[in-house]
Short mmCIF file of C-alpha atoms in Angstrom, two decimals:
data_model
loop_
_atom_site.label_atom_id
_atom_site.label_comp_id
_atom_site.label_asym_id
_atom_site.label_seq_id
_atom_site.Cartn_x
_atom_site.Cartn_y
_atom_site.Cartn_z
CA MET A 7 -8.50 26.84 -33.57
CA GLU A 8 -7.12 27.04 -30.06
CA LEU A 9 -7.22 24.15 -27.66
CA ILE A 10 -8.38 25.23 -24.23
CA LYS A 11 -6.42 23.44 -21.52
CA SER A 12 -7.13 22.78 -17.87
CA THR A 13 -4.35 22.06 -15.38
CA LEU A 14 -4.51 19.07 -13.10
CA LYS A 15 -1.97 18.97 -10.27
CA THR A 16 -1.17 15.65 -8.62
CA MET A 17 1.54 13.61 -6.93
CA ARG A 18 2.59 10.94 -9.38
CA ILE A 19 3.79 7.59 -8.04
CA MET A 20 7.11 6.93 -9.79
CA LEU A 21 7.95 3.73 -7.95
CA ASP A 22 5.75 1.23 -6.14
CA SER A 23 7.49 -2.07 -5.43
CA ALA A 24 7.40 -4.76 -2.76
CA LYS A 25 9.92 -7.60 -2.84
CA ASN A 26 10.91 -10.45 -0.53
CA TYR A 27 14.42 -11.82 -0.41
CA GLU A 28 16.75 -13.72 1.93
CA GLU A 29 19.76 -12.58 3.90
CA THR A 30 22.01 -15.30 5.36
CA THR A 31 25.17 -15.19 7.42
CA ASP A 32 27.27 -17.54 9.53
CA ALA A 33 27.96 -16.78 13.18
CA ILE A 34 30.49 -18.21 15.62
CA VAL A 35 29.39 -18.86 19.20
CA PRO A 36 31.49 -16.65 21.55
CA ASP A 37 33.98 -18.43 23.77
CA THR A 38 32.05 -17.46 26.90
CA PHE A 39 28.94 -19.34 25.65
CA PRO A 40 28.42 -23.12 25.90
CA ASP A 41 28.14 -25.38 22.87
CA ILE A 42 24.84 -25.45 20.99
CA GLY A 43 22.69 -28.51 21.54
CA ARG A 44 19.37 -27.47 20.03
CA ILE A 45 17.74 -24.28 18.75
CA ALA A 46 14.53 -23.39 20.57
CA ALA A 47 13.41 -20.15 18.85
CA VAL A 48 14.67 -17.48 16.45
CA TYR A 49 13.54 -13.86 16.12
CA GLY A 50 14.48 -11.07 13.76
CA SER A 51 14.01 -7.30 13.89
CA ALA A 52 14.89 -5.09 10.91
CA GLN A 53 16.49 -1.68 11.39
CA VAL A 54 16.71 0.61 8.35
CA LYS A 55 19.72 2.91 8.52
CA ASP A 56 19.51 4.61 5.14
CA ASP A 57 17.16 4.91 2.17
CA SER A 58 18.95 7.34 -0.10
CA PRO A 59 17.51 8.26 -3.51
CA GLN A 60 20.21 8.61 -6.13
CA ALA A 61 20.25 9.20 -9.87
CA GLY A 62 17.93 6.53 -11.25
CA ARG A 63 17.83 4.29 -8.19
CA LEU A 64 16.94 3.95 -4.53
CA LEU A 65 19.46 2.42 -2.13
CA VAL A 66 18.16 0.84 1.08
CA SER A 67 20.53 -0.46 3.74
CA GLY A 68 20.38 -1.54 7.35
CA SER A 69 20.70 -4.57 9.57
CA VAL A 70 18.60 -7.34 11.07
CA ARG A 71 19.02 -8.03 14.76
CA MET A 72 18.72 -11.81 14.98
CA THR A 73 17.98 -13.30 18.40
CA VAL A 74 18.65 -17.03 18.75
CA LEU A 75 17.44 -18.88 21.85
CA TYR A 76 19.20 -22.22 22.16
CA VAL A 77 19.64 -25.08 24.58
CA PRO A 78 23.29 -25.98 25.31
CA GLU A 79 24.62 -29.49 25.20
CA ASP A 80 24.12 -31.35 28.50
CA SER A 81 21.90 -28.55 29.86
CA THR A 82 18.27 -27.38 29.85
CA GLU A 83 18.96 -23.67 30.51
CA LEU A 84 18.11 -21.33 27.62
CA LYS A 85 20.91 -19.18 26.23
CA LYS A 86 20.50 -16.09 24.05
CA LEU A 87 22.68 -15.05 21.12
CA GLU A 88 22.38 -11.65 19.40
CA ILE A 89 23.60 -11.81 15.79
CA PRO A 90 23.57 -8.77 13.46
CA VAL A 91 22.91 -9.38 9.76
CA SER A 92 23.60 -6.50 7.36
CA PHE A 93 21.49 -5.98 4.24
CA ALA A 94 21.46 -3.71 1.21
CA HIS A 95 18.76 -3.44 -1.45
CA ILE A 96 18.79 -1.43 -4.68
CA GLU A 97 15.62 -0.50 -6.54
CA GLU A 98 16.11 0.88 -10.05
CA CYS A 99 13.71 3.60 -11.23
CA ARG A 100 14.11 6.05 -14.07
CA GLY A 101 13.62 9.65 -13.05
CA ILE A 102 14.56 9.36 -9.39
CA THR A 103 16.94 12.06 -8.16
CA GLU A 104 18.46 12.96 -4.81
CA GLN A 105 15.50 15.29 -4.17
CA THR A 106 12.83 12.63 -4.79
CA LEU A 107 10.49 11.99 -1.86
CA THR A 108 10.61 8.31 -0.96
CA PHE A 109 9.07 6.07 1.67
CA VAL A 110 10.56 2.69 2.55
CA THR A 111 9.38 0.00 4.93
CA CYS A 112 11.33 -3.14 5.81
CA ARG A 113 10.10 -6.01 7.93
CA VAL A 114 11.23 -9.52 8.80
CA VAL A 115 8.82 -12.06 7.31
CA SER A 116 10.50 -15.05 8.93
CA ALA A 117 13.68 -15.88 10.86
CA ASP A 118 15.47 -19.20 11.12
CA ALA A 119 18.77 -20.71 12.18
CA ARG A 120 20.60 -23.92 11.38
CA ILE A 121 23.33 -25.58 13.43
CA VAL A 122 26.50 -26.04 11.35
CA ASN A 123 28.37 -27.47 14.31
CA SER A 124 28.29 -26.98 18.07
CA ARG A 125 30.18 -23.65 17.72
CA LYS A 126 28.70 -22.31 14.50
CA LEU A 127 25.28 -21.21 13.26
CA ALA A 128 23.85 -20.21 9.89
CA VAL A 129 21.05 -17.65 10.39
CA THR A 130 18.54 -16.64 7.72
CA ALA A 131 16.09 -13.76 7.59
CA VAL A 132 13.45 -13.34 4.89
CA LEU A 133 12.96 -9.60 4.42
CA SER A 134 10.13 -7.74 2.75
CA VAL A 135 11.19 -4.34 1.39
CA SER A 136 8.50 -1.97 0.16
CA CYS A 137 9.54 1.18 -1.74
CA ARG A 138 7.50 4.14 -2.94
CA ALA A 139 8.68 7.29 -4.70
CA PHE A 140 6.66 10.40 -5.57
CA GLU A 141 7.04 13.44 -7.81
CA SER A 142 4.90 16.51 -8.25
CA ALA A 143 3.26 16.59 -11.68
CA GLU A 144 1.04 18.92 -13.68
CA GLU A 145 -1.08 17.47 -16.46
CA GLN A 146 -2.42 19.77 -19.19
CA ILE A 147 -5.70 18.31 -20.47
CA THR A 148 -7.72 19.70 -23.37
CA SER A 149 -11.22 20.40 -22.04
CA SER A 150 -12.64 22.51 -24.90
CA VAL A 151 -11.86 24.14 -28.26
CA GLU A 152 -12.30 27.79 -29.19
CA ASP A 153 -14.60 27.76 -32.27
CA SER A 154 -15.46 31.23 -33.55
CA GLU A 155 -17.54 29.89 -36.46
CA ASN A 156 -19.52 27.52 -34.25
CA ARG A 157 -19.12 24.66 -36.74
CA LEU A 158 -17.48 22.16 -34.42
CA GLU A 159 -19.37 19.44 -32.63
CA ILE A 160 -17.58 18.41 -29.43
CA LEU A 161 -18.34 15.43 -27.22
CA THR A 162 -16.86 15.83 -23.75
CA ALA A 163 -16.37 13.20 -21.08
CA ASP A 164 -16.45 13.99 -17.37
CA ARG A 165 -14.68 11.70 -14.96
CA THR A 166 -14.61 12.02 -11.19
CA VAL A 167 -11.23 11.07 -9.76
CA THR A 168 -9.68 11.19 -6.31
CA LEU A 169 -6.00 12.07 -6.61
CA PRO A 170 -3.07 12.47 -4.24
CA VAL A 171 -2.26 16.18 -4.31
CA ALA A 172 0.35 16.52 -1.56
CA VAL A 173 2.73 14.14 0.21
CA LEU A 174 5.04 14.70 3.15
CA ARG A 175 7.37 12.45 5.11
CA ARG A 176 8.21 13.23 8.71
CA GLU A 177 10.62 11.60 11.15
CA PHE A 178 9.93 11.36 14.86
CA THR A 179 11.10 9.50 17.95
CA ILE A 180 9.11 7.94 20.77
CA MET A 181 10.96 7.79 24.10
CA GLU A 182 9.38 6.43 27.26
CA ASP A 183 10.36 4.95 30.63
CA ILE A 184 7.87 2.35 31.87
CA GLU A 185 7.73 0.80 35.33
CA LEU A 186 7.35 -2.88 34.47
CA PRO A 187 5.24 -4.89 36.96
CA ASN A 188 6.82 -8.07 38.37
CA SER A 189 10.13 -7.21 36.72
CA GLU A 190 12.01 -8.94 39.54
CA GLN A 191 10.89 -12.24 38.02
CA TYR A 192 12.83 -11.65 34.81
CA THR A 193 16.49 -12.11 34.07
CA ALA A 194 16.25 -10.53 30.61
CA LEU A 195 13.93 -9.17 27.94
CA THR A 196 14.53 -10.16 24.36
CA ALA A 197 13.09 -10.14 20.84
CA PRO A 198 11.40 -6.70 20.85
CA ARG A 199 8.67 -6.22 18.24
CA GLY A 200 6.36 -3.27 17.68
CA ASP A 201 3.63 -1.66 15.61
CA LEU A 202 2.21 1.85 15.48
CA ARG A 203 -1.54 2.29 15.73
CA LEU A 204 -3.17 5.56 14.61
CA SER A 205 -6.19 6.79 16.56
CA GLU A 206 -6.53 10.36 15.20
CA CYS A 207 -5.26 12.53 12.37
CA ARG A 208 -6.47 16.09 11.88
CA LEU A 209 -5.35 19.30 10.19
CA THR A 210 -5.47 22.63 11.98
CA ASN A 211 -3.78 25.95 11.19
CA GLY A 212 -1.33 24.39 8.74
CA LYS A 213 -0.36 21.63 11.17
CA ALA A 214 -1.02 17.90 11.10
CA VAL A 215 -1.78 16.39 14.51
CA LEU A 216 -1.28 12.64 14.85
CA ARG A 217 -2.25 10.65 17.91
CA GLY A 218 -1.80 6.95 18.42
CA GLU A 219 -0.09 4.16 20.30
CA ALA A 220 3.05 2.12 19.95
CA VAL A 221 2.11 -1.50 20.68
CA LEU A 222 5.23 -3.31 21.90
CA ARG A 223 5.88 -6.98 22.57
CA ASN A 224 8.92 -8.45 24.30
CA LEU A 225 9.77 -11.96 25.39
CA ALA A 226 10.90 -12.29 29.00
CA ILE A 227 13.13 -15.03 30.41
CA THR A 228 12.37 -15.76 34.06
CA HIS A 229 14.76 -17.00 36.75
CA GLU A 230 13.19 -20.44 36.30
CA GLY A 231 14.05 -20.43 32.59
CA GLU A 232 10.48 -19.88 31.43
CA LEU A 233 9.49 -17.70 28.48
CA ARG A 234 6.74 -15.15 29.02
CA PRO A 235 5.36 -12.47 26.68
CA VAL A 236 5.54 -8.91 28.01
CA ASP A 237 3.23 -6.46 26.24
CA THR A 238 3.30 -2.68 26.69
CA VAL A 239 1.51 0.22 25.04
CA VAL A 240 3.10 3.67 24.68
CA PRO A 241 0.79 6.55 23.62
CA PHE A 242 2.21 9.29 21.39
CA THR A 243 1.20 12.67 19.95
CA GLN A 244 3.08 14.26 17.06
CA ILE A 245 2.53 17.68 15.45
CA PHE A 246 4.02 18.29 12.01
CA ASP A 247 4.11 21.29 9.71
CA ALA A 248 1.70 20.58 6.84
CA SER A 249 1.40 23.91 5.06
CA ASP A 250 0.81 22.19 1.69
CA PHE A 251 -2.28 20.47 3.08
CA SER A 252 -5.76 21.98 3.33
CA GLU A 253 -8.55 21.33 5.79
CA GLY A 254 -11.24 19.15 4.27
CA GLN A 255 -8.80 16.96 2.36
CA GLN A 256 -8.83 13.24 3.04
CA ILE A 257 -5.57 12.22 4.70
CA GLY A 258 -3.89 8.82 4.49
CA VAL A 259 -1.19 7.92 7.03
CA CYS A 260 1.47 5.19 6.83
CA PHE A 261 4.02 4.41 9.54
CA CYS A 262 7.42 2.78 9.43
CA ILE A 263 9.47 1.77 12.48
CA ARG A 264 13.12 2.33 11.57
CA HIS A 265 14.60 1.00 14.80
CA LEU A 266 13.29 -0.27 18.13
CA ASP A 267 15.20 -0.59 21.40
CA CYS A 268 13.90 -1.86 24.75
CA GLU A 269 16.17 -2.07 27.80
CA LEU A 270 15.23 -3.30 31.29
CA ASP A 271 17.40 -1.96 34.12
CA ASP A 272 17.91 -3.31 37.62
CA THR A 273 15.17 -1.09 39.08
CA GLY A 274 12.47 -2.61 36.84
CA THR A 275 12.30 0.35 34.46
CA LEU A 276 11.80 -0.47 30.80
CA THR A 277 13.39 2.19 28.60
CA VAL A 278 11.80 2.34 25.16
CA GLY A 279 13.25 4.11 22.14
CA ILE A 280 11.49 3.97 18.76
CA GLY A 281 12.64 5.74 15.61
CA CYS A 282 9.74 6.23 13.21
CA TYR A 283 8.74 7.74 9.90
CA ALA A 284 5.25 8.87 8.98
CA LEU A 285 4.02 9.34 5.42
CA LEU A 286 1.03 11.66 5.08
CA THR A 287 -0.85 11.86 1.77
CA ALA A 288 -3.62 14.38 1.04
CA TYR A 289 -6.36 13.36 -1.43
CA GLU A 290 -8.83 15.56 -3.31
CA THR A 291 -11.82 14.56 -5.43
CA ARG A 292 -12.03 16.42 -8.73
CA SER A 293 -14.01 16.35 -11.96
CA VAL A 294 -11.81 15.97 -15.05
CA THR A 295 -13.23 17.04 -18.43
CA SER A 296 -11.66 15.74 -21.63
CA ILE A 297 -12.71 15.63 -25.28
CA ALA A 298 -13.96 12.18 -26.23
CA ASP A 299 -14.75 12.99 -29.90
CA VAL A 300 -14.97 15.96 -32.26
CA TYR A 301 -16.02 16.61 -35.86
CA HIS A 302 -16.61 19.60 -38.17
CA LEU A 303 -19.92 20.12 -39.93
CA ASP A 304 -18.27 21.19 -43.20
CA HIS A 305 -14.67 19.96 -43.30
CA PRO A 306 -12.65 16.92 -42.31
CA LEU A 307 -10.35 17.20 -39.30
CA ARG A 308 -6.87 15.98 -38.52
CA THR A 309 -6.50 15.18 -34.84
CA GLU A 310 -3.79 13.84 -32.59
CA VAL A 311 -4.40 12.36 -29.15
CA ARG A 312 -2.19 11.01 -26.42
CA PRO A 313 -3.09 8.34 -23.89
CA LEU A 314 -3.15 9.65 -20.34
CA GLU A 315 -3.35 7.48 -17.23
CA LEU A 316 -4.20 8.82 -13.80
CA THR A 317 -4.29 6.84 -10.58
CA SER A 318 -7.51 7.46 -8.71
CA GLY A 319 -7.43 6.30 -5.12
CA HIS A 320 -8.36 7.09 -1.56
CA PRO A 321 -7.90 5.57 1.91
CA LEU A 322 -10.46 2.94 2.84
CA SER A 323 -11.98 2.51 6.25
CA ASP A 324 -10.01 -0.04 8.27
CA LEU A 325 -10.95 -3.60 7.42
CA SER A 326 -11.35 -6.33 10.03
CA CYS A 327 -10.18 -9.84 9.21
CA GLU A 328 -9.66 -13.11 11.01
CA ALA A 329 -8.42 -16.63 10.45
CA SER A 330 -8.24 -19.85 12.44
CA GLU A 331 -6.25 -23.02 11.83
CA THR A 332 -5.32 -26.18 13.71
CA VAL A 333 -1.56 -26.68 13.80
CA PRO A 334 -0.08 -30.07 14.78
CA ALA A 335 3.17 -30.14 16.76
CA GLY A 336 4.06 -33.83 16.68
CA MET A 337 4.68 -33.93 20.44
CA LYS A 338 2.76 -33.20 23.62
CA ILE A 339 2.21 -29.49 24.33
CA THR A 340 1.96 -28.23 27.89
CA SER A 341 1.86 -24.46 27.22
CA VAL A 342 2.23 -21.85 24.47
CA ALA A 343 4.92 -19.30 25.27
CA ASP A 344 4.83 -16.89 22.32
CA ILE A 345 3.29 -16.30 18.89
CA THR A 346 4.82 -14.17 16.16
CA VAL A 347 2.73 -13.15 13.15
CA SER A 348 4.40 -11.43 10.18
CA LEU A 349 2.93 -10.31 6.88
CA ASP A 350 4.35 -12.15 3.89
CA CYS A 351 2.35 -10.59 1.05
CA LEU A 352 -1.03 -9.42 -0.17
CA LEU A 353 -2.66 -11.95 -2.49
CA SER A 354 -4.92 -10.42 -5.14
CA ASP A 355 -6.59 -12.85 -7.52
CA PRO A 356 -9.83 -12.37 -9.46
CA GLY A 357 -12.63 -12.69 -6.94
CA ARG A 358 -10.27 -13.26 -3.99
CA THR A 359 -8.14 -11.00 -1.81
CA ALA A 360 -6.20 -12.37 1.16
CA LEU A 361 -3.20 -11.77 3.37
CA ARG A 362 -0.52 -14.43 3.55
CA LEU A 363 0.89 -14.51 7.08
CA MET A 364 3.93 -16.32 8.42
CA CYS A 365 3.42 -17.54 11.98
CA ALA A 366 5.89 -18.89 14.51
CA ILE A 367 4.48 -20.62 17.61
CA VAL A 368 6.89 -21.18 20.50
CA TYR A 369 5.58 -23.88 22.85
CA ARG A 370 6.72 -25.94 25.81
CA SER A 371 6.57 -29.71 25.65
CA ASP A 372 6.22 -32.24 28.44
CA ASP A 373 10.04 -32.50 28.63
CA ASP A 374 10.08 -28.83 29.84
CA GLN A 375 11.88 -27.80 26.65
CA TYR A 376 10.86 -25.10 24.15
CA TYR A 377 10.25 -25.73 20.44
CA THR A 378 8.97 -23.69 17.49
CA ILE A 379 6.39 -24.48 14.81
CA HIS A 380 6.39 -22.42 11.60
CA ARG A 381 3.15 -22.07 9.68
CA ALA A 382 1.86 -20.07 6.69
CA VAL A 383 -1.74 -18.89 7.16
CA SER A 384 -4.05 -17.25 4.62
CA MET A 385 -6.38 -14.58 6.02
CA PRO A 386 -9.21 -13.67 3.60
CA LEU A 387 -10.29 -10.04 3.15
CA THR A 388 -13.75 -8.84 2.22
CA LEU A 389 -13.41 -5.62 0.24
CA PRO A 390 -16.24 -3.07 -0.08
CA ASP A 391 -18.38 -3.33 -3.20
CA GLY A 392 -16.89 -1.63 -6.24
CA ILE A 393 -13.31 -1.77 -4.95
CA GLY A 394 -10.81 -3.41 -7.29
CA SER A 395 -7.09 -2.91 -6.77
CA VAL A 396 -5.87 -2.17 -3.22
CA HIS A 397 -2.56 -1.23 -1.63
CA LEU A 398 -1.86 -2.33 1.95
CA THR A 399 -0.55 0.52 4.12
CA GLY A 400 -0.73 -1.01 7.59
CA LEU A 401 -1.63 -4.16 9.50
CA LEU A 402 -2.16 -4.81 13.20
CA THR A 403 -2.69 -8.40 14.32
CA ARG A 404 -3.57 -10.19 17.53
CA ALA A 405 -2.91 -13.91 17.85
CA SER A 406 -3.77 -16.57 20.41
CA ALA A 407 -3.37 -20.33 20.58
CA THR A 408 -5.42 -22.91 22.44
CA ILE A 409 -4.08 -26.39 23.07
CA SER A 410 -6.18 -28.98 21.23
CA GLY A 411 -5.80 -32.55 22.39
CA GLU A 412 -2.22 -33.28 23.37
CA ASP A 413 -0.16 -32.44 20.30
CA SER A 414 -1.94 -29.59 18.45
CA VAL A 415 -2.90 -25.97 18.92
CA VAL A 416 -5.77 -23.99 17.44
CA LEU A 417 -4.22 -20.79 16.15
CA SER A 418 -6.59 -17.79 16.02
CA ILE A 419 -5.59 -14.52 14.37
CA SER A 420 -7.55 -11.29 14.11
CA GLY A 421 -6.37 -8.17 12.38
CA ARG A 422 -7.16 -4.66 11.21
CA CYS A 423 -5.90 -3.55 7.79
CA SER A 424 -5.31 -0.03 6.55
CA MET A 425 -5.63 0.05 2.77
CA LEU A 426 -5.73 2.37 -0.22
CA SER A 427 -8.07 1.88 -3.12
CA GLU A 428 -6.13 2.49 -6.32
CA GLU A 429 -7.63 2.30 -9.80
CA PRO A 430 -6.12 3.48 -13.09
CA VAL A 431 -8.18 6.02 -15.03
CA HIS A 432 -7.47 5.96 -18.76
CA LEU A 433 -8.11 9.14 -20.77
CA SER A 434 -7.49 10.23 -24.36
CA ASP A 435 -6.21 13.80 -24.42
CA LEU A 436 -6.62 15.86 -27.62
CA THR A 437 -3.24 17.45 -28.37
CA GLU A 438 -3.72 18.79 -31.92
CA LEU A 439 -6.73 19.77 -34.06
CA THR A 440 -6.52 21.02 -37.66
CA VAL A 441 -9.42 21.83 -39.99
CA LEU A 442 -8.56 20.70 -43.51
CA ASP A 443 -9.47 22.86 -46.52
CA ASP A 444 -11.10 19.99 -48.40
CA PRO A 445 -14.87 19.86 -48.06
CA ALA A 446 -16.26 16.94 -46.09
CA ASP A 447 -17.36 13.91 -48.08
CA THR A 448 -21.15 13.94 -47.65
CA ASP A 449 -22.10 11.57 -50.54
CA ASP A 450 -24.19 14.34 -52.19
CA ARG A 451 -26.25 14.66 -49.05
CA ASP A 452 -26.26 18.45 -49.45
CA ALA A 453 -28.89 17.92 -52.14
CA VAL A 454 -31.41 16.83 -49.50
CA SER A 455 -32.58 18.55 -46.35
CA LEU A 456 -33.98 15.55 -44.51
CA ILE A 457 -33.10 11.86 -44.29
CA LEU A 458 -35.39 9.17 -42.95
CA ARG A 459 -33.53 6.29 -41.29
CA TYR A 460 -34.64 3.28 -39.30
CA VAL A 461 -32.31 2.49 -36.39
CA ASP A 462 -32.37 -1.23 -35.71
CA ALA A 463 -29.59 -2.05 -33.22
CA GLU A 464 -28.90 0.45 -30.44
CA GLU A 465 -26.79 3.35 -31.67
CA ARG A 466 -25.63 6.56 -30.03
CA LEU A 467 -27.22 9.78 -31.26
CA TRP A 468 -23.70 11.21 -31.38
CA ASP A 469 -22.54 8.59 -33.88
CA ILE A 470 -25.63 9.12 -36.04
CA ALA A 471 -25.14 12.89 -36.08
CA LYS A 472 -21.45 12.53 -36.89
CA CYS A 473 -22.22 10.15 -39.78
CA TYR A 474 -24.56 12.67 -41.42
CA ARG A 475 -22.62 15.82 -40.48
CA THR A 476 -25.46 17.22 -38.45
CA THR A 477 -25.92 17.81 -34.75
CA VAL A 478 -27.37 15.77 -31.91
CA GLU A 479 -29.57 18.72 -30.97
CA ALA A 480 -31.05 18.86 -34.48
CA ILE A 481 -31.95 15.15 -34.29
CA ARG A 482 -33.51 15.59 -30.86
CA GLN A 483 -35.66 18.50 -31.97
CA ALA A 484 -36.82 16.77 -35.15
CA ASN A 485 -37.84 13.64 -33.24
CA HIS A 486 -38.95 15.20 -29.93
CA ILE A 487 -36.25 13.29 -28.01
CA GLY A 488 -35.42 14.45 -24.49
CA THR A 489 -31.95 15.55 -23.46
CA ASP A 490 -31.61 12.59 -21.15
CA CYS A 491 -31.77 10.15 -24.07
CA LEU A 492 -28.35 9.41 -25.56
CA SER A 493 -29.15 6.60 -28.00
CA ALA A 494 -31.85 5.20 -30.28
CA ARG A 495 -33.02 1.68 -30.98
CA GLY A 496 -35.87 0.14 -32.98
CA GLN A 497 -37.27 3.43 -34.22
CA MET A 498 -37.52 5.63 -37.32
CA LEU A 499 -35.51 8.83 -37.10
CA LEU A 500 -35.83 12.09 -39.02
CA ILE A 501 -32.30 13.39 -39.59
CA PRO A 502 -32.14 17.05 -40.61
CA MET A 503 -29.23 17.89 -42.89
CA ARG A 504 -27.35 21.12 -42.34
#
């Protein structure tokens, strides 16, 4: 007997990891800078230089641009130090080669600095590195059996799955010159941060068209020594070759900013340069047929099966989320200068899904000095009904703070999450079927043509037919049972013997 196979093409996820770890280095204050009296604020921006797949591993390297704002001894004027921190991360994964398609994101979860002495700092960045690797795979699944004698009874199972069928990674650069209003008030811009926001993705004539915005945030230092946030938005349109994609497929898009540079010149022009990667994944919904059970009417069978796991998933509509928390400062607050919100991790517990965010609030006290409060905030997510496991692909947040009383702020955060629904689908694939020469053990049932049996507890018609070496159709006809009925309970059944 020949097993009839169907071919299922998909992109298999070889590696899916997200890890947080610390990078620390010591830095000496340059001779041209005054001694450190107190640290006011610390920022970090990760720049990925390389993410090379090698034999059995993925190597990620780059640097973190640490920006330290400090107050010198015997002075109230803010000073800025730029400190580079190199990092390297290795992710082991069997099967990865130099040709493996990978997608890596790296972000700074939190940044801090400690004064060792007036001329030396120890800076620390907590990094979150997320790595994914894909390979094209073809699964051969037994969907039927050629039976010339028509003596096999086959129970098939149909599952509907949504699978990734094509993946591409594209690199692009966003360059823009922006005339910055009131730029004459600023002596410098520092601590650039950015996110990419997708507004449209469509396929046409073998091309993928992406439209969106780069949302940028800088911190300006005025001539009076004040800190002010400077927000800018840069629209972008990118067209990529996507010949492996087809119109009608559902497309998921992830972005990664590899490096971000913002420079303000003397004329008030802000020059923006952003190096980006986009990961596009095409999903298709398919029906997969496999053999759940099989038996022969006359002979025993020897079968072999293999477990097969597929990952069914698709992009979800963007989810809105929000959180609010009162944060005490321990001293009088006159104004809030800046708020940084970074994703720490996605928390998935039974019955609860939330984002853990690390927040840094830079405020001005009544002594006209700047200080920073660090706070971890949990932002709950409400997933659609029927959604279990999710993978976060993007997060845009907006934060504000309102002074409460004299020494606290009410921190309010709203966000939009891009997520994938991912659920494992477990199948049993029939890989070998042999009809044995020995006759089936029927307990002398061949001597009778009809058996009368009372079915007490609910039992599948398939299991009853298999037990007596007859067919489900024969039981249905003998008992006038409709085709939509799959089981029996609390009834007397006539079981024809064949």
